[in-house]
mmCIF file of C-alpha atoms in Angstrom:
data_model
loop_
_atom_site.group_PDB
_atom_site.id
_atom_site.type_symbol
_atom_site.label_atom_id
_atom_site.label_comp_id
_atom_site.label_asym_id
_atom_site.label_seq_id
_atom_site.Cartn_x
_atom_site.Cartn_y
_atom_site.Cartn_z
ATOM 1 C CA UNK A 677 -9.222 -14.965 -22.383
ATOM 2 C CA UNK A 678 -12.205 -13.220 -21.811
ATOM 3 C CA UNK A 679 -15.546 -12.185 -23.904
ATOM 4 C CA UNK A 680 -15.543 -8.900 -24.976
ATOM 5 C CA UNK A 681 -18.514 -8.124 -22.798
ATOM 6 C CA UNK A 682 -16.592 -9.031 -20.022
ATOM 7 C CA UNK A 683 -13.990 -6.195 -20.723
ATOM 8 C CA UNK A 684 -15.455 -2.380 -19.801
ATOM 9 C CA UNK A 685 -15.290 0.212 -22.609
ATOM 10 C CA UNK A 686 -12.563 2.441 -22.102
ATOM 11 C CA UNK A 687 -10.574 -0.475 -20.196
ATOM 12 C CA UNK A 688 -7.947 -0.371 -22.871
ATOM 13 C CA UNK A 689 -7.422 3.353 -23.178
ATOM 14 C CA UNK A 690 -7.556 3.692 -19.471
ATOM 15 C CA UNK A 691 -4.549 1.199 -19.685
ATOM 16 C CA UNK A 692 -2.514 2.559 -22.542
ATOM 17 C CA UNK A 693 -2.516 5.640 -20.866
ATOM 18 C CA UNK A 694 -0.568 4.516 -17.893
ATOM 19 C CA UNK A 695 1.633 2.246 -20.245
ATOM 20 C CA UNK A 696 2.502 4.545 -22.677
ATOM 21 C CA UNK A 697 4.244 7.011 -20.674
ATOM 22 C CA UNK A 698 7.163 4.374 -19.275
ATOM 23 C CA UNK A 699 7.780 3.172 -22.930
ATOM 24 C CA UNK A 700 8.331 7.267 -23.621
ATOM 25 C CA UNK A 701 10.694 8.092 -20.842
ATOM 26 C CA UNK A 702 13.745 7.389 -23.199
ATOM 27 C CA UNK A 703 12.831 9.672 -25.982
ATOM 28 C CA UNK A 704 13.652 12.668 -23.329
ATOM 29 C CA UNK A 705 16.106 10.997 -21.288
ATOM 30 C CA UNK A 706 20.210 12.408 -21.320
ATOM 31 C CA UNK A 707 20.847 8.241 -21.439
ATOM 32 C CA UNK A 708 19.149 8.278 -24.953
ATOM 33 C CA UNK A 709 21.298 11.487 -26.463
ATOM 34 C CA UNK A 710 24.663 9.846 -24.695
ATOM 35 C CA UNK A 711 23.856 6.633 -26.814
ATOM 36 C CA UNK A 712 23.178 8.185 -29.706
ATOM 37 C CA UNK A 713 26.260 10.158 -29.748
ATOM 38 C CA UNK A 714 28.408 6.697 -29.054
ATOM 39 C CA UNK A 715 26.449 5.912 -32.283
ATOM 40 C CA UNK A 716 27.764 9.029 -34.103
ATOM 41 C CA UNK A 717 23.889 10.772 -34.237
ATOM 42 C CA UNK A 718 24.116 14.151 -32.850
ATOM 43 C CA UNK A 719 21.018 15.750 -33.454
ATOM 44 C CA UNK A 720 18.256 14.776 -31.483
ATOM 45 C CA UNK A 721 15.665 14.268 -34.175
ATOM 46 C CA UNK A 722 17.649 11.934 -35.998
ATOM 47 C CA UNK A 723 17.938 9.981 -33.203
ATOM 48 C CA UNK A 724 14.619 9.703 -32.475
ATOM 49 C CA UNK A 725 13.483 8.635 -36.278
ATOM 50 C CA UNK A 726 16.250 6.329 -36.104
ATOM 51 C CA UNK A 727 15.598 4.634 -32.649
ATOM 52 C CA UNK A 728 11.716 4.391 -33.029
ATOM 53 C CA UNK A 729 12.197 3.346 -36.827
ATOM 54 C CA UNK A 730 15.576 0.821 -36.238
ATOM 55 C CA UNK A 731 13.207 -2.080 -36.156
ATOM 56 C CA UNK A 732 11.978 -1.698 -39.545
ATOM 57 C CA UNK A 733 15.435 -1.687 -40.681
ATOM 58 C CA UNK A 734 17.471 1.222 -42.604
ATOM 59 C CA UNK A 735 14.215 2.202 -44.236
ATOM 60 C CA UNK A 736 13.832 5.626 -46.172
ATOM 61 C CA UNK A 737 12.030 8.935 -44.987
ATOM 62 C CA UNK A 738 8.943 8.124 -46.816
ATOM 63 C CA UNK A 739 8.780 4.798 -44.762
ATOM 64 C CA UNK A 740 9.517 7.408 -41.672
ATOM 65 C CA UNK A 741 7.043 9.873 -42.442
ATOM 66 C CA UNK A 742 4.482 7.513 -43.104
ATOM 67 C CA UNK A 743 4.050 5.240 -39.784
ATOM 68 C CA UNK A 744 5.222 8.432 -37.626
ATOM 69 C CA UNK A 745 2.613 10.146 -39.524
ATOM 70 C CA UNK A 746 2.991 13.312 -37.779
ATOM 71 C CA UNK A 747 6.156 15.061 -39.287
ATOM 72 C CA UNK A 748 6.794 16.937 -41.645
ATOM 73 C CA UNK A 749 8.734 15.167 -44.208
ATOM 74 C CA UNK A 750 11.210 17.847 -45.384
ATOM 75 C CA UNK A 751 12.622 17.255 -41.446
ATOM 76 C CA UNK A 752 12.457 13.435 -41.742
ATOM 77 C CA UNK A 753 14.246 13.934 -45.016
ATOM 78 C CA UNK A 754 17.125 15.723 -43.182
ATOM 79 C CA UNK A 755 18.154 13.093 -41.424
ATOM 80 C CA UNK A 756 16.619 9.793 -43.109
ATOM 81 C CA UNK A 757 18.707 7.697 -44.762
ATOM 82 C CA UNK A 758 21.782 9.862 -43.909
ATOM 83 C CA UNK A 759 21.644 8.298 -40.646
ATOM 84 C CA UNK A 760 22.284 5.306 -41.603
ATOM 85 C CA UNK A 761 25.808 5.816 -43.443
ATOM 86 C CA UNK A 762 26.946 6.268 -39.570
ATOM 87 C CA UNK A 763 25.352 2.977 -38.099
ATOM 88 C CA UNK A 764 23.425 0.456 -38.527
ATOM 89 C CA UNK A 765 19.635 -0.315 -37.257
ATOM 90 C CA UNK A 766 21.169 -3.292 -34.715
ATOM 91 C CA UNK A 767 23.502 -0.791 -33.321
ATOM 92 C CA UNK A 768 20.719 1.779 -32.946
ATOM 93 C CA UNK A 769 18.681 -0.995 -30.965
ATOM 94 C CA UNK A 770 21.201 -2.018 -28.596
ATOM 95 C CA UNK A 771 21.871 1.533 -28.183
ATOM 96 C CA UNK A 772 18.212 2.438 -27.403
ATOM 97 C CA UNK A 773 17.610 -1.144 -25.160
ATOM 98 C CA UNK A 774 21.044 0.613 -22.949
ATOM 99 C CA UNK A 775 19.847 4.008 -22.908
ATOM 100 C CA UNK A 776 15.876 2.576 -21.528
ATOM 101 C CA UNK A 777 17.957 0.397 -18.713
ATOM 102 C CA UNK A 778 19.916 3.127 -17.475
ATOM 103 C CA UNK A 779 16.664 5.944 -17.844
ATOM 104 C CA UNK A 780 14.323 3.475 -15.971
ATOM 105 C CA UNK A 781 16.966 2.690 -13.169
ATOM 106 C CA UNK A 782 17.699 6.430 -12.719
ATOM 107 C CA UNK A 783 14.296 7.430 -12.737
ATOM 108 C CA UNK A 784 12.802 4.401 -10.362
ATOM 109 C CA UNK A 785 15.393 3.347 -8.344
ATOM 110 C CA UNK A 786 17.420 -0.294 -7.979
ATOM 111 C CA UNK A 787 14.428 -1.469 -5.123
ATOM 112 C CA UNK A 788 11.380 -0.843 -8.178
ATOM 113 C CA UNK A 789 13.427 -2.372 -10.780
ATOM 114 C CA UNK A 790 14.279 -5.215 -9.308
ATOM 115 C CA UNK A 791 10.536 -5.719 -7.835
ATOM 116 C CA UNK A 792 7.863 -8.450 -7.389
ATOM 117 C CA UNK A 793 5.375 -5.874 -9.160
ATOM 118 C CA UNK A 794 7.801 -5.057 -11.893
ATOM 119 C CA UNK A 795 7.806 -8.844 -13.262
ATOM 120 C CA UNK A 796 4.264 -9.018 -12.336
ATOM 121 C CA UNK A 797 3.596 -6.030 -14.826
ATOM 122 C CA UNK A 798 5.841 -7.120 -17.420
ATOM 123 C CA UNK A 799 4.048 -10.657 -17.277
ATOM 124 C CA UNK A 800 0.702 -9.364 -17.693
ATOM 125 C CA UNK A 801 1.977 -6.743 -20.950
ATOM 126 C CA UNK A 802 3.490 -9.457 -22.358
ATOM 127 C CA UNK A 803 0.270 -11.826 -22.450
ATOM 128 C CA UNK A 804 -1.434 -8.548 -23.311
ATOM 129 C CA UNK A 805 0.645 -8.132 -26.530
ATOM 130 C CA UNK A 806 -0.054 -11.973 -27.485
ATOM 131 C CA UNK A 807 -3.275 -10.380 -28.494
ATOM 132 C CA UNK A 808 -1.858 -7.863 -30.940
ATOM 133 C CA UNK A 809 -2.215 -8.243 -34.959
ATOM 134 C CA UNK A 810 0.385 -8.083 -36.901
ATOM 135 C CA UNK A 811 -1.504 -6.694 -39.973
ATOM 136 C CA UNK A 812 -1.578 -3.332 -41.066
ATOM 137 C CA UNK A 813 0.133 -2.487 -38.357
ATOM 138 C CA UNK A 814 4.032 -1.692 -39.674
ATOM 139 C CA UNK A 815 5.737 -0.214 -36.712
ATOM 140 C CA UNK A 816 4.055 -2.787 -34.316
ATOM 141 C CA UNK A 817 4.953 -5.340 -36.273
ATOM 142 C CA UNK A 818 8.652 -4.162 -36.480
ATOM 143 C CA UNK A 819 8.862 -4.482 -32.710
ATOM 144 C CA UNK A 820 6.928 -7.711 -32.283
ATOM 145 C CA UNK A 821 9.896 -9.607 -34.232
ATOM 146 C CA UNK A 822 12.852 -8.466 -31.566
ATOM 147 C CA UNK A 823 13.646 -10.803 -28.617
ATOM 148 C CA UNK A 824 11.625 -10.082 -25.360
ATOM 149 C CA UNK A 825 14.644 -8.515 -23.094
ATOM 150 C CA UNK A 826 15.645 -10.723 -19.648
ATOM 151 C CA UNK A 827 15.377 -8.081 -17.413
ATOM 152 C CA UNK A 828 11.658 -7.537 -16.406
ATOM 153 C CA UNK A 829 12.102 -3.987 -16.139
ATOM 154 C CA UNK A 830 13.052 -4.395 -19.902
ATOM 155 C CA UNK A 831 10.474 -6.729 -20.587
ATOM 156 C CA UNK A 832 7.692 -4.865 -19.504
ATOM 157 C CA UNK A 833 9.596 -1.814 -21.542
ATOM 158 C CA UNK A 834 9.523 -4.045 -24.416
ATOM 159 C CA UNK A 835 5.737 -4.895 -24.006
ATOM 160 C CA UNK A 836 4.921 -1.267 -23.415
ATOM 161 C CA UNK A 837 6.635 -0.342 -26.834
ATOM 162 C CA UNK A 838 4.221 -3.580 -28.187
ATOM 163 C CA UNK A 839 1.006 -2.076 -26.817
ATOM 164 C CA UNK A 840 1.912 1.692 -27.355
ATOM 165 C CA UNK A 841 2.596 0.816 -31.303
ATOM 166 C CA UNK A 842 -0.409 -1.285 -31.741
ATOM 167 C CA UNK A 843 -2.177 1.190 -30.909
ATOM 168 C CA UNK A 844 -0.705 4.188 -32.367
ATOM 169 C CA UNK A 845 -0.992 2.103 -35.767
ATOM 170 C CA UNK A 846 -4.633 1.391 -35.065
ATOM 171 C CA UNK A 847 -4.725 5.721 -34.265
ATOM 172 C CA UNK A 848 -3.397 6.398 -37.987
ATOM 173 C CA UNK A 849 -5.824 4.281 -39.543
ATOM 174 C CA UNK A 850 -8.627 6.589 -37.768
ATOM 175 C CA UNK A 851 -7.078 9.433 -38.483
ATOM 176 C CA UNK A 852 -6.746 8.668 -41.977
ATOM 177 C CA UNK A 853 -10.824 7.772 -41.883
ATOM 178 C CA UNK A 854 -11.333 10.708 -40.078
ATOM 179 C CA UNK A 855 -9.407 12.806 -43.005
ATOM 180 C CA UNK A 856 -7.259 14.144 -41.059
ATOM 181 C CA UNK A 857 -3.483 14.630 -41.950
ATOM 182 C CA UNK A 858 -0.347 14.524 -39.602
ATOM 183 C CA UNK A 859 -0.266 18.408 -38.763
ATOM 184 C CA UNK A 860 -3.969 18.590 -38.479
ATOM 185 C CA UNK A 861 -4.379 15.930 -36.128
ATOM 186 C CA UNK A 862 -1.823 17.446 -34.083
ATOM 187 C CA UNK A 863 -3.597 20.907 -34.186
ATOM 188 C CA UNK A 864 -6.788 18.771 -32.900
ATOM 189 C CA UNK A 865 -5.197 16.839 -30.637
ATOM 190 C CA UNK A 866 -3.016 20.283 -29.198
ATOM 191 C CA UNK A 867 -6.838 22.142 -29.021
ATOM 192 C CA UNK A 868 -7.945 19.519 -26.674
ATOM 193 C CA UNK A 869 -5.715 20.685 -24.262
ATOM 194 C CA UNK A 870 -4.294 16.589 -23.735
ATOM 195 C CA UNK A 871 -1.773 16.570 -26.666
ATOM 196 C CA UNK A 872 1.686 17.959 -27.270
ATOM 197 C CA UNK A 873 1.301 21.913 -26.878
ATOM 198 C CA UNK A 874 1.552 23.863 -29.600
ATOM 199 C CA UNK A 875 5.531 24.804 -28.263
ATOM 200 C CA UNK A 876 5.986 21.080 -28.701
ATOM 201 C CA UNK A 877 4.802 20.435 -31.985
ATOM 202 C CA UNK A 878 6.886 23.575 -33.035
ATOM 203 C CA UNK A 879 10.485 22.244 -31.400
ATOM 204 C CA UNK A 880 9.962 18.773 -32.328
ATOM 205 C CA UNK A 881 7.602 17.955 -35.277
ATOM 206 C CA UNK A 882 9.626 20.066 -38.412
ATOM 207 C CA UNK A 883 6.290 22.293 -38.510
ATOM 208 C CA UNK A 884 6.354 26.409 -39.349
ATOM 209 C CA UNK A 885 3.970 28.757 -37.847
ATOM 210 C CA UNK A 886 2.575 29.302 -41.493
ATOM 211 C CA UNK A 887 2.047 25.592 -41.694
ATOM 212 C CA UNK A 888 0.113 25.409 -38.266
ATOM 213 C CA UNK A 889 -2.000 28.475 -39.192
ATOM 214 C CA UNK A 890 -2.892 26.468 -42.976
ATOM 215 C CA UNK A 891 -3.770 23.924 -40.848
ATOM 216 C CA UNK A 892 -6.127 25.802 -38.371
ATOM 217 C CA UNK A 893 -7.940 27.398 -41.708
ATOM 218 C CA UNK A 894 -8.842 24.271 -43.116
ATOM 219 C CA UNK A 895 -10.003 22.780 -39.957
ATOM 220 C CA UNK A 896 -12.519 26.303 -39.719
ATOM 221 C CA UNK A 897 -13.587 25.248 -43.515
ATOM 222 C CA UNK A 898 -14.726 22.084 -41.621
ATOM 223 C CA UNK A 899 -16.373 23.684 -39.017
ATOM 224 C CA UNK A 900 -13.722 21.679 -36.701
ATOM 225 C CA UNK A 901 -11.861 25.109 -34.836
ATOM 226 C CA UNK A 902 -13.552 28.358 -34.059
ATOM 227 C CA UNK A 903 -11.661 31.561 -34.416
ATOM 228 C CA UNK A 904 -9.650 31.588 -31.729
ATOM 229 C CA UNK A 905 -8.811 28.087 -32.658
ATOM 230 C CA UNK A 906 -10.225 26.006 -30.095
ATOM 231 C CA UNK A 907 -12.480 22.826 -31.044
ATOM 232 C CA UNK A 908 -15.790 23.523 -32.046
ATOM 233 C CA UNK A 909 -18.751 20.410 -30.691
ATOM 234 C CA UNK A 910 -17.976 19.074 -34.219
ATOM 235 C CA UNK A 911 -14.481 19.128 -33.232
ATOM 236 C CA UNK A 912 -15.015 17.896 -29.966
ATOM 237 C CA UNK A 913 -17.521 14.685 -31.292
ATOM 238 C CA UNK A 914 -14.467 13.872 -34.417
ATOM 239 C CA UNK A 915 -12.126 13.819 -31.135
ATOM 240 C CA UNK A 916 -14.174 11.338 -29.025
ATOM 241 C CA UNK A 917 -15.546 9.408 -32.085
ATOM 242 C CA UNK A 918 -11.597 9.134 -33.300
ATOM 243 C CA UNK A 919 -10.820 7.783 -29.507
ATOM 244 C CA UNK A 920 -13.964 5.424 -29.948
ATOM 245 C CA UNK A 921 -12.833 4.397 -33.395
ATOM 246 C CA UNK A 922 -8.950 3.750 -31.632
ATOM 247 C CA UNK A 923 -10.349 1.473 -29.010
ATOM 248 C CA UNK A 924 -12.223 -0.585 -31.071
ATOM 249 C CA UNK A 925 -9.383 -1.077 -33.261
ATOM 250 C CA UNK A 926 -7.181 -1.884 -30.038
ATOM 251 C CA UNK A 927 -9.398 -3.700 -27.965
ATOM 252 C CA UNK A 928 -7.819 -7.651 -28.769
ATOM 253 C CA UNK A 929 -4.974 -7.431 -26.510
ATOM 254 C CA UNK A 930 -6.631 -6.328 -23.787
ATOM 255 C CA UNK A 931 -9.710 -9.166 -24.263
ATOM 256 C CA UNK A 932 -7.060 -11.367 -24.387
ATOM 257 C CA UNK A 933 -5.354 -10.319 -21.198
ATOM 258 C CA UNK A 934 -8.784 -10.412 -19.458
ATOM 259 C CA UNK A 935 -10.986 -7.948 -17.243
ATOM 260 C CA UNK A 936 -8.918 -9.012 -14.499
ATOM 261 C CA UNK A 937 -5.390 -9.137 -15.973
ATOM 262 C CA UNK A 938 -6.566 -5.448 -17.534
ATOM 263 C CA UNK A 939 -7.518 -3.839 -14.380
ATOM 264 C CA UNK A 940 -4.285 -5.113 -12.461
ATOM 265 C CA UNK A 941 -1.934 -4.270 -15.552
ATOM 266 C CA UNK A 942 -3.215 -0.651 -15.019
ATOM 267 C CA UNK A 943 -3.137 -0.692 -11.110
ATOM 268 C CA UNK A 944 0.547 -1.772 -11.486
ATOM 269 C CA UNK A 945 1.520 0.503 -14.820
ATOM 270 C CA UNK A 946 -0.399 3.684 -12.669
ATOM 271 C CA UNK A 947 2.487 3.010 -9.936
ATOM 272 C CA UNK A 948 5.183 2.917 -12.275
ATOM 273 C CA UNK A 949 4.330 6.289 -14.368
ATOM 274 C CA UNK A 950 3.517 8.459 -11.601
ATOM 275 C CA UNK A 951 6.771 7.385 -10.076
ATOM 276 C CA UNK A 952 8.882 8.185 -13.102
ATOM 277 C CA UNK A 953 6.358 11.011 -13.694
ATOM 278 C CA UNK A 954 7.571 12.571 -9.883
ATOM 279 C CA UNK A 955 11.001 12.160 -10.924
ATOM 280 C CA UNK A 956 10.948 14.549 -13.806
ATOM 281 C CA UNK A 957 10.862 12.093 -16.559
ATOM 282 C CA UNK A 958 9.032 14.445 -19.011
ATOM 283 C CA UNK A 959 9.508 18.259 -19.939
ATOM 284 C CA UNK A 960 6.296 20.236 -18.768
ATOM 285 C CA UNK A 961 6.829 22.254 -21.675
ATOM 286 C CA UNK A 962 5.769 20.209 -24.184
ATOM 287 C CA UNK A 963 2.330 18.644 -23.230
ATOM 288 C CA UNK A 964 -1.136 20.236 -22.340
ATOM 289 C CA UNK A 965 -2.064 24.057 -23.773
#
């Protein structure tokens, strides 16, 4: 372990950027819906609430909408607990672990799957995610008490899901701070022009047009959006200083892993992304303005 001064200031985010993307393949992989279906969930947001939320168990919307944060609840409610009178969180989980094998072997290829690198990268997540807390963080937690996978393709999945969720539970906590609620952080985070688009947010998140526009208004009463709804510089500082605020709240797994360990993590996670980035592993639709 390293001191904290050892450890530059955006080392972390630099890193969960590059992570995050290879623990999100699945969500918009054809391996995911084809597992779900074997599972007898159709629809694809049902699947989603129920893979992401299986570790917590067969837990109700308001569990749902509270660590996903950013749906609405009436479309949470839809699908949440009903999807669990057609199987059970374990079966969701093995179904999920499956559909990330087969997505990450499609999209990288038997040769990067089976790599030196690979199990180098899932070594270093994995001592990265030693640092994690367990408290106040609910979904992270979830996660952190399933079995590491064999497969060090898997395992470095499994410690991407660790470091993504750690995070993302640190995220709400500045949000919250910040007072921003679910659909307003997405208009924010959309206006930056490095979150989900606004398309996006309308095809996934259970969000009308009338909702986004409420939003945008009370974000103008804050002085947060101009007119034509971009950020304003006060929107733009609540942006960087909820990024700061992230960080700070994230920064123990990555002083655990080390200035060193950090910096090769994200040389080795870079590598992995772009690859399944090339191969079409995300819609272009749905991110960036």
């Amino acid at each position: 372990m390293t001191t904290s001064s050892a450890l530059p200031e955006q080392a972390g985010r630099t890193c969960h950027h590059v992570i995050n993307p290879f623990h999100s393949t699945h969500y918009f992989a054809p391996e995911l819906a084809e597992e779900m279906a074997k599972a007898g969930i159709e629809h694809r947001s049902a699947g989603y609430f129920a893979c992401r939320g299986a570790a917590m168990g067969a837990v109700g919307p308001g569990t749902i909408t509270a660590t996903f944060y950013n749906f609405k609840h009436e479309l949470v409610a839809q699908h949440v607990p009903q999807v669990w009178t057609v199987t059970t969180p374990q079966a969701v989980l093995d179904a999920r672990l499956r559909a990330a094998d087969a997505t990450l072997r499609r999209l990288l290829g038997r040769e990067a799957v089976a790599s030196p690198e690979m199990a180098e990268a899932a070594g270093l997540a994995l001592r990265a995610a030693e640092g994690c807390s367990r408290s106040a963080r609910p979904l992270y937690a979830a996660h952190a008490d399933l079995p590491v996978p064999d497969a060090p393709h898997l395992a470095y999945w499994h410690a991407a899901t660790l470091l993504r969720e750690h995070r993302g539970d640190g995220h709400l906590s500045a949000l919250l701070d910040a007072g921003l609620d679910g659909l307003e952080a997405l208009v924010t985070h959309t206006a930056t022009g490095r979150g989900m688009s606004h398309q996006g947010v309308m095809a996934t998140r259970g969000w009308s047009q009338e909702d986004w526009s409420a939003a945008q208004e009370r974000l103008r009463g804050r002085g947060l959006l101009d007119a034509e709804g971009e950020l304003t510089e006060a929107g733009v500082q609540l942006r960087k200083d909820l990024e700061r605020a992230t960080d700070r709240l994230d920064r123990a797994p990555y002083e655990h892993l080390g200035a060193a360990g950090v910096a090769r993590l994200t040389e080795l996670a870079t590598g992995f992304t772009t690859a399944v980035m090339e191969a079409g592993a995300f819609p272009a639709t749905l991110f960036g303005k």
